[in-house]
mmCIF file of C-alpha atoms in Angstrom:
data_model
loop_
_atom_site.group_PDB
_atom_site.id
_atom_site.type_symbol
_atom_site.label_atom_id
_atom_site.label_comp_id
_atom_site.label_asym_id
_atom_site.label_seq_id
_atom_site.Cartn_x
_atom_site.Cartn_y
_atom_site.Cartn_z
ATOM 1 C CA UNK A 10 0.000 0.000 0.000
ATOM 2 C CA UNK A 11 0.758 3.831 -0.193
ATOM 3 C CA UNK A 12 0.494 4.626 2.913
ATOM 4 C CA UNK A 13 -0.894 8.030 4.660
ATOM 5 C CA UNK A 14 2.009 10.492 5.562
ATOM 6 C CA UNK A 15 0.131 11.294 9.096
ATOM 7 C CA UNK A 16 -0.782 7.401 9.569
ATOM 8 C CA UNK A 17 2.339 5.221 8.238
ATOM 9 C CA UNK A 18 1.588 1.671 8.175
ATOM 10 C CA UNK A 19 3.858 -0.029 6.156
ATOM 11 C CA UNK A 20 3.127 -3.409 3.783
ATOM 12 C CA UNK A 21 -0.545 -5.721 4.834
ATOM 13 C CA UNK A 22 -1.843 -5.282 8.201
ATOM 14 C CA UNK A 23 -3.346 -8.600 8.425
ATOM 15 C CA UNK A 24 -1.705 -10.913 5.368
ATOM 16 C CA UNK A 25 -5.220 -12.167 3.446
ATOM 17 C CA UNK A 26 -2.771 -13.518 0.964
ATOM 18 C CA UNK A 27 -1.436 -16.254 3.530
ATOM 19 C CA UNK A 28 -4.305 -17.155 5.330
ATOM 20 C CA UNK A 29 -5.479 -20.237 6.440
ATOM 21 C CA UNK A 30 -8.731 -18.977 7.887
ATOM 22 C CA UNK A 31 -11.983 -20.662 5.438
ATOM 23 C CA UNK A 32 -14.016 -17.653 5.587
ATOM 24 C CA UNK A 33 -11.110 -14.994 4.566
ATOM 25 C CA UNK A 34 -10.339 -17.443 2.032
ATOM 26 C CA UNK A 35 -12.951 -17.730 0.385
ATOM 27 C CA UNK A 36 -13.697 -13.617 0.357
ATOM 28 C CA UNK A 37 -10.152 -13.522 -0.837
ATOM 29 C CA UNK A 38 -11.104 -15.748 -3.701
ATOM 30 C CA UNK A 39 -14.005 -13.696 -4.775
ATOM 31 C CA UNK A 40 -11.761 -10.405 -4.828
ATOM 32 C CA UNK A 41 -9.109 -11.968 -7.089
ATOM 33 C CA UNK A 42 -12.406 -13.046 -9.260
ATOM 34 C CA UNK A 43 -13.633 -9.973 -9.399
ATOM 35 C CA UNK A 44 -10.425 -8.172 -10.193
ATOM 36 C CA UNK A 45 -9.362 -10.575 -13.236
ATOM 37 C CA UNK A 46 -12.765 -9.808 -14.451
ATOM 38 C CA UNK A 47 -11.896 -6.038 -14.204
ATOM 39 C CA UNK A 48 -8.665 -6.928 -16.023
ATOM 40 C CA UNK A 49 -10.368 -8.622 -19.077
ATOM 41 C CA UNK A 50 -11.720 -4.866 -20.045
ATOM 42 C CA UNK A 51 -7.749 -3.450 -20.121
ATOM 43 C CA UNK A 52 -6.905 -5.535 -23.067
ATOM 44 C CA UNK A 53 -3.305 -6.502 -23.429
ATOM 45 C CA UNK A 54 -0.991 -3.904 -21.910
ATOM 46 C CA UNK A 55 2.634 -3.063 -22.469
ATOM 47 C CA UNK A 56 3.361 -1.240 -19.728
ATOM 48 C CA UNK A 57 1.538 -1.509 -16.353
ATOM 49 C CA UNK A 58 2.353 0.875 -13.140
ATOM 50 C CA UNK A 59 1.200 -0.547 -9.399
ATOM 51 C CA UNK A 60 1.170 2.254 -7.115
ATOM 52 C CA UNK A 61 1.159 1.160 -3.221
ATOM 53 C CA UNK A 62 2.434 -2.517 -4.165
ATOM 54 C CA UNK A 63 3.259 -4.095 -0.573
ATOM 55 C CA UNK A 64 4.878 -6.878 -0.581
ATOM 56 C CA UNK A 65 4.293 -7.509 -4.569
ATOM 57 C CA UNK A 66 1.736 -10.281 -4.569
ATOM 58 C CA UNK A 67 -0.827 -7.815 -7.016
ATOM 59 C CA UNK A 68 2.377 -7.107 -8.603
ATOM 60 C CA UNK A 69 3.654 -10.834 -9.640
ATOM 61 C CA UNK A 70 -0.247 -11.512 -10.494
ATOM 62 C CA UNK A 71 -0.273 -8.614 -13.130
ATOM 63 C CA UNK A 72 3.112 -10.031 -14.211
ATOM 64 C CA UNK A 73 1.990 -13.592 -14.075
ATOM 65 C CA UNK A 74 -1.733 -12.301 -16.205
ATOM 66 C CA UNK A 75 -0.015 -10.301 -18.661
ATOM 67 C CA UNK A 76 3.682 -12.053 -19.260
ATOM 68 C CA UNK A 77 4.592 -9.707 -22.172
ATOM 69 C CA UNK A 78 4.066 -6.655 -20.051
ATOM 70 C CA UNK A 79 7.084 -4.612 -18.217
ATOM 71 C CA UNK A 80 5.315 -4.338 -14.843
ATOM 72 C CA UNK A 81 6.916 -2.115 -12.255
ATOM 73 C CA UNK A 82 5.667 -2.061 -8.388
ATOM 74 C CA UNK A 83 5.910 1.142 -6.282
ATOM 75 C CA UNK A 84 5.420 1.749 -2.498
ATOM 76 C CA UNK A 85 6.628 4.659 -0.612
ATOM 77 C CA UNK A 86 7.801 2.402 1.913
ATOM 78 C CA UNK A 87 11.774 1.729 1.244
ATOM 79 C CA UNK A 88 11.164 -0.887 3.731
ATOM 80 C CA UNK A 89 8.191 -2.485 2.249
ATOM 81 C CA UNK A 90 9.646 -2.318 -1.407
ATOM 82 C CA UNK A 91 12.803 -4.182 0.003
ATOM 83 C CA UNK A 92 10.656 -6.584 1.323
ATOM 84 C CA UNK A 93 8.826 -6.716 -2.212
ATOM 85 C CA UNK A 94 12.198 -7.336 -4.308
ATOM 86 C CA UNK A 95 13.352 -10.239 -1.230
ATOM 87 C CA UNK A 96 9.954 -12.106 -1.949
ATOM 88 C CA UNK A 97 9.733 -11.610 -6.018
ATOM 89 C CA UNK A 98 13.261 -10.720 -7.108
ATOM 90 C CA UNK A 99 12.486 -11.287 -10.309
ATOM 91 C CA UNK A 100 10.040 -8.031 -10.600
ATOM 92 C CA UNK A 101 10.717 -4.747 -10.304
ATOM 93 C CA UNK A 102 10.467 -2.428 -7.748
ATOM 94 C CA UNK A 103 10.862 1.251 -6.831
ATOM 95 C CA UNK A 104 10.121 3.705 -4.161
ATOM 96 C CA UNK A 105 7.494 6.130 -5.093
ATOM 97 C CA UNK A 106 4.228 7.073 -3.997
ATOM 98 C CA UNK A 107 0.848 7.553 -6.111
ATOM 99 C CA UNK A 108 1.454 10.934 -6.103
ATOM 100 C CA UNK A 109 4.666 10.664 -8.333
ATOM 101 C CA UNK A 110 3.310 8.389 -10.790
ATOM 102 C CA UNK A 111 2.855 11.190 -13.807
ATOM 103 C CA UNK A 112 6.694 11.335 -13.504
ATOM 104 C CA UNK A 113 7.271 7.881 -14.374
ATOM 105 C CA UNK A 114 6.225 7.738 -17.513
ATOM 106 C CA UNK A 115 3.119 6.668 -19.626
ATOM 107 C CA UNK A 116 1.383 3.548 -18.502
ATOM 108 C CA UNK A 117 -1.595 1.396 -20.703
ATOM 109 C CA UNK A 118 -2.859 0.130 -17.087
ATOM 110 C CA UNK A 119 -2.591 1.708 -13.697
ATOM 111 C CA UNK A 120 -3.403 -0.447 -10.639
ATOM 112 C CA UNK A 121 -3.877 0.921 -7.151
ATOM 113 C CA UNK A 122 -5.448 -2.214 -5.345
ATOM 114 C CA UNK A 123 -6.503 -0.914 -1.749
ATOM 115 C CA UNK A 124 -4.577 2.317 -1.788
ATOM 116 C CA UNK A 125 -6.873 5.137 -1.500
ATOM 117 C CA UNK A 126 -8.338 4.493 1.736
ATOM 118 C CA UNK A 127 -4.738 5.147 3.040
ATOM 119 C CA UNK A 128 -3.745 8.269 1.484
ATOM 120 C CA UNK A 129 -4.017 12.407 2.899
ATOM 121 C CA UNK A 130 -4.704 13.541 -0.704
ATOM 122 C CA UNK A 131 -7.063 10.898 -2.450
ATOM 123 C CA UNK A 132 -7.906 13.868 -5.264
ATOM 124 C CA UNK A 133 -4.426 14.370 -5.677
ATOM 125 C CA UNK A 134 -3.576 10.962 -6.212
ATOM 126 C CA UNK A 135 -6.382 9.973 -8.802
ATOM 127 C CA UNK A 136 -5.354 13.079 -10.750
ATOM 128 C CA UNK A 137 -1.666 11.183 -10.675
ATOM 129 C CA UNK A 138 -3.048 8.253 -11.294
ATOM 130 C CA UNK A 139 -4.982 9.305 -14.355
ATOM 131 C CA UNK A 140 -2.193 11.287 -15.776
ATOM 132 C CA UNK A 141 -0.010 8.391 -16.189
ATOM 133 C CA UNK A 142 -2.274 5.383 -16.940
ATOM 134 C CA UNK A 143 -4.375 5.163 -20.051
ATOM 135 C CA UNK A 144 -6.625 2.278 -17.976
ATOM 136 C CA UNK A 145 -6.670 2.373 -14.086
ATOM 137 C CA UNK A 146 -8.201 0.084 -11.296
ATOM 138 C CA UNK A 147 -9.028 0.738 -8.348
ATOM 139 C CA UNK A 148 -10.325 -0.959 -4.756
ATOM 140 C CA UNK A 149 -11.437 -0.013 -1.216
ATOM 141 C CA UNK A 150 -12.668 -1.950 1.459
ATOM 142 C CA UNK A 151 -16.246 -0.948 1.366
ATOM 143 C CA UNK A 152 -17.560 1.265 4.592
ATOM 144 C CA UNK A 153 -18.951 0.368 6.514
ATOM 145 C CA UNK A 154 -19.244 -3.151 5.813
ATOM 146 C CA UNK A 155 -15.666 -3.384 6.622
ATOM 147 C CA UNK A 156 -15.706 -1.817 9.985
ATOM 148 C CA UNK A 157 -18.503 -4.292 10.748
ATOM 149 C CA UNK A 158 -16.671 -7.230 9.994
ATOM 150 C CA UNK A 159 -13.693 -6.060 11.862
ATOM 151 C CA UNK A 160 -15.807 -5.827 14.932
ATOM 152 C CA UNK A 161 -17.501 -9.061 14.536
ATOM 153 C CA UNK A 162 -14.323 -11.149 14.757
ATOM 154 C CA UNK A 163 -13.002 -8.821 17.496
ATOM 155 C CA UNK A 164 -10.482 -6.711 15.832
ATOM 156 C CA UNK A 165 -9.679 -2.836 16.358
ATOM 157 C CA UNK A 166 -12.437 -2.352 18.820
ATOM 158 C CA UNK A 167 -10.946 0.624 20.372
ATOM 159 C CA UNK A 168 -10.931 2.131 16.991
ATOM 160 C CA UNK A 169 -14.746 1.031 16.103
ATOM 161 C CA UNK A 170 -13.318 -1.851 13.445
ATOM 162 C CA UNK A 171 -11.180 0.700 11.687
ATOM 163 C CA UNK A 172 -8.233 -0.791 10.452
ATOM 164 C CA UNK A 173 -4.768 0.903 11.461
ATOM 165 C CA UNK A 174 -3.708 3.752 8.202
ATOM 166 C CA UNK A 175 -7.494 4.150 7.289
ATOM 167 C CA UNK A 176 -7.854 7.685 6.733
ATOM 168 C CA UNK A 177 -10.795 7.419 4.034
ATOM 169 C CA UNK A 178 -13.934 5.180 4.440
ATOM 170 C CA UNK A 179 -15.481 4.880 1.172
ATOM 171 C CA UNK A 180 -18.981 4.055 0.812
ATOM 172 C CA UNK A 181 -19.894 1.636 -2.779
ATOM 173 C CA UNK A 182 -21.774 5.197 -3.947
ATOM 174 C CA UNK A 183 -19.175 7.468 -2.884
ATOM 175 C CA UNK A 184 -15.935 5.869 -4.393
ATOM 176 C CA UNK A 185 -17.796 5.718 -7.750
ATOM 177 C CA UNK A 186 -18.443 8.761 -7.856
ATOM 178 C CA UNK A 187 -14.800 10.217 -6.587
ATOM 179 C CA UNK A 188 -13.406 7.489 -9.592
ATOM 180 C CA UNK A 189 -16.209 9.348 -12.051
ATOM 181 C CA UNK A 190 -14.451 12.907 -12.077
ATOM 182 C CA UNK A 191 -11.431 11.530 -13.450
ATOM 183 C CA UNK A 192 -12.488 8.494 -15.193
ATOM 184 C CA UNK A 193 -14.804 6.845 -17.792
ATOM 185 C CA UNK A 194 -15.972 4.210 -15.323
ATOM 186 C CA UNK A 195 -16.021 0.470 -17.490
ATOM 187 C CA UNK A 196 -17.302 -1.891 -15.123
ATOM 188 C CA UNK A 197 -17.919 -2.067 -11.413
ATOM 189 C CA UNK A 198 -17.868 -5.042 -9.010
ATOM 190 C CA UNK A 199 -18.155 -5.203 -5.326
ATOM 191 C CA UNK A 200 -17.116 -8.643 -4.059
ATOM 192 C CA UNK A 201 -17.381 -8.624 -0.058
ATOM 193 C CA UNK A 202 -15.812 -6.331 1.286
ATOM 194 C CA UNK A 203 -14.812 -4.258 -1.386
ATOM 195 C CA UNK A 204 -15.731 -2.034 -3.948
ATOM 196 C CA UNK A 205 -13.145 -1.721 -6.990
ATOM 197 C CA UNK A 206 -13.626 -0.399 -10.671
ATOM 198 C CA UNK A 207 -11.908 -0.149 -14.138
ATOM 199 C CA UNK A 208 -12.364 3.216 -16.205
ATOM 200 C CA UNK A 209 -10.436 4.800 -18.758
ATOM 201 C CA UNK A 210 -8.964 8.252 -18.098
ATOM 202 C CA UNK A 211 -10.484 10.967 -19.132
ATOM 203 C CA UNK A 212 -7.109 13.112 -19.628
ATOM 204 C CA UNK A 213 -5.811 10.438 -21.790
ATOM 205 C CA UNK A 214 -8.395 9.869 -23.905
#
């Protein structure tokens, strides 16, 4: 993730990727779903930008969905992006957040899976985010459904569910519309608990 300047939590908070648990499994499942889906609309890119990678495991499944692509993965965590090269050396990584991604070049797809709930400047980055990818998705854990959950198994209750470096709480209606000023919205899906989106920019159109 890209994590908030004010609210720095490096890399996954709780690892969904590694769990054994049947339940998170099986929402995990439906997200990947969903996002493949997603990925079908952005046709076959050359060049593909991750903003707020983590540890790299959306990065090596872009890399792994799209083999002829050059895929970089960013995170303005030096920490987190060495931990990202350790676990996938064979990708590439870099130190940047969403905010710099204009000055990286020109992207066919731009990916920022979970990072807007994280950041100070959401408008900021989705103006980034549109100047440099030709496609971007986007996800959030959907509020607040997610908060809910949290609270039913017991987590963050001194926090009301919030998970630690949530700064934005994104309702299904409310991210759709924030994606709409800056993007031709594609197609929508909202596998529990997210919502994410694919839409063309509207600056590089």
């Amino acid at each position: 993730m890209t994590p908030s300047r004010t609210a720095v939590v490096a890399g996954n908070v709780y690892d969904k990727y590694a769990t054994t648990h049947p339940v998170a499994r099986r929402l995990q499942r439906g997200f990947e779903q969903a996002m493949d889906a997603l990925l079908d609309l952005a046709g076959e890119p050359r060049r593909i930008l991750e903003v707020g990678c983590g540890e790299g495991h959306v990065t090596a499944r872009l890399q792994r969905r799209f083999p002829a692509a050059q895929v970089l993965g960013t995170d303005l965590s030096p920490e987190i992006v060495a931990e990202a090269r350790a676990r996938h050396p064979e990708l590439r990584f870099e130190c940047h957040s969403a905010y710099d991604a204009p000055a990286l070049g020109a992207f066919d797809l731009v990916v920022a899976c979970e990072v807007f709930e994280h950041l100070d400047d959401p408008v900021r980055a989705l103006d980034a985010l549109a100047g440099a990818g030709r496609i971007v998705f986007a996800s959030v854990p959907r509020e607040p459904l997610w908060r809910v959950l949290n609270v039913a198994r017991g987590r963050y209750l001194s926090a009301l569910g919030n998970t630690p470096g949530h700064v934005q709480h994104w309702s299904r209606g409310a991210f759709l519309g924030f994606l709409a000023t800056r993007l031709e919205l594609l197609a929508v899906r909202a596998p529990t608990p997210w919502t994410m989106a694919i839409g063309r920019s509207r600056e590089r159109a």
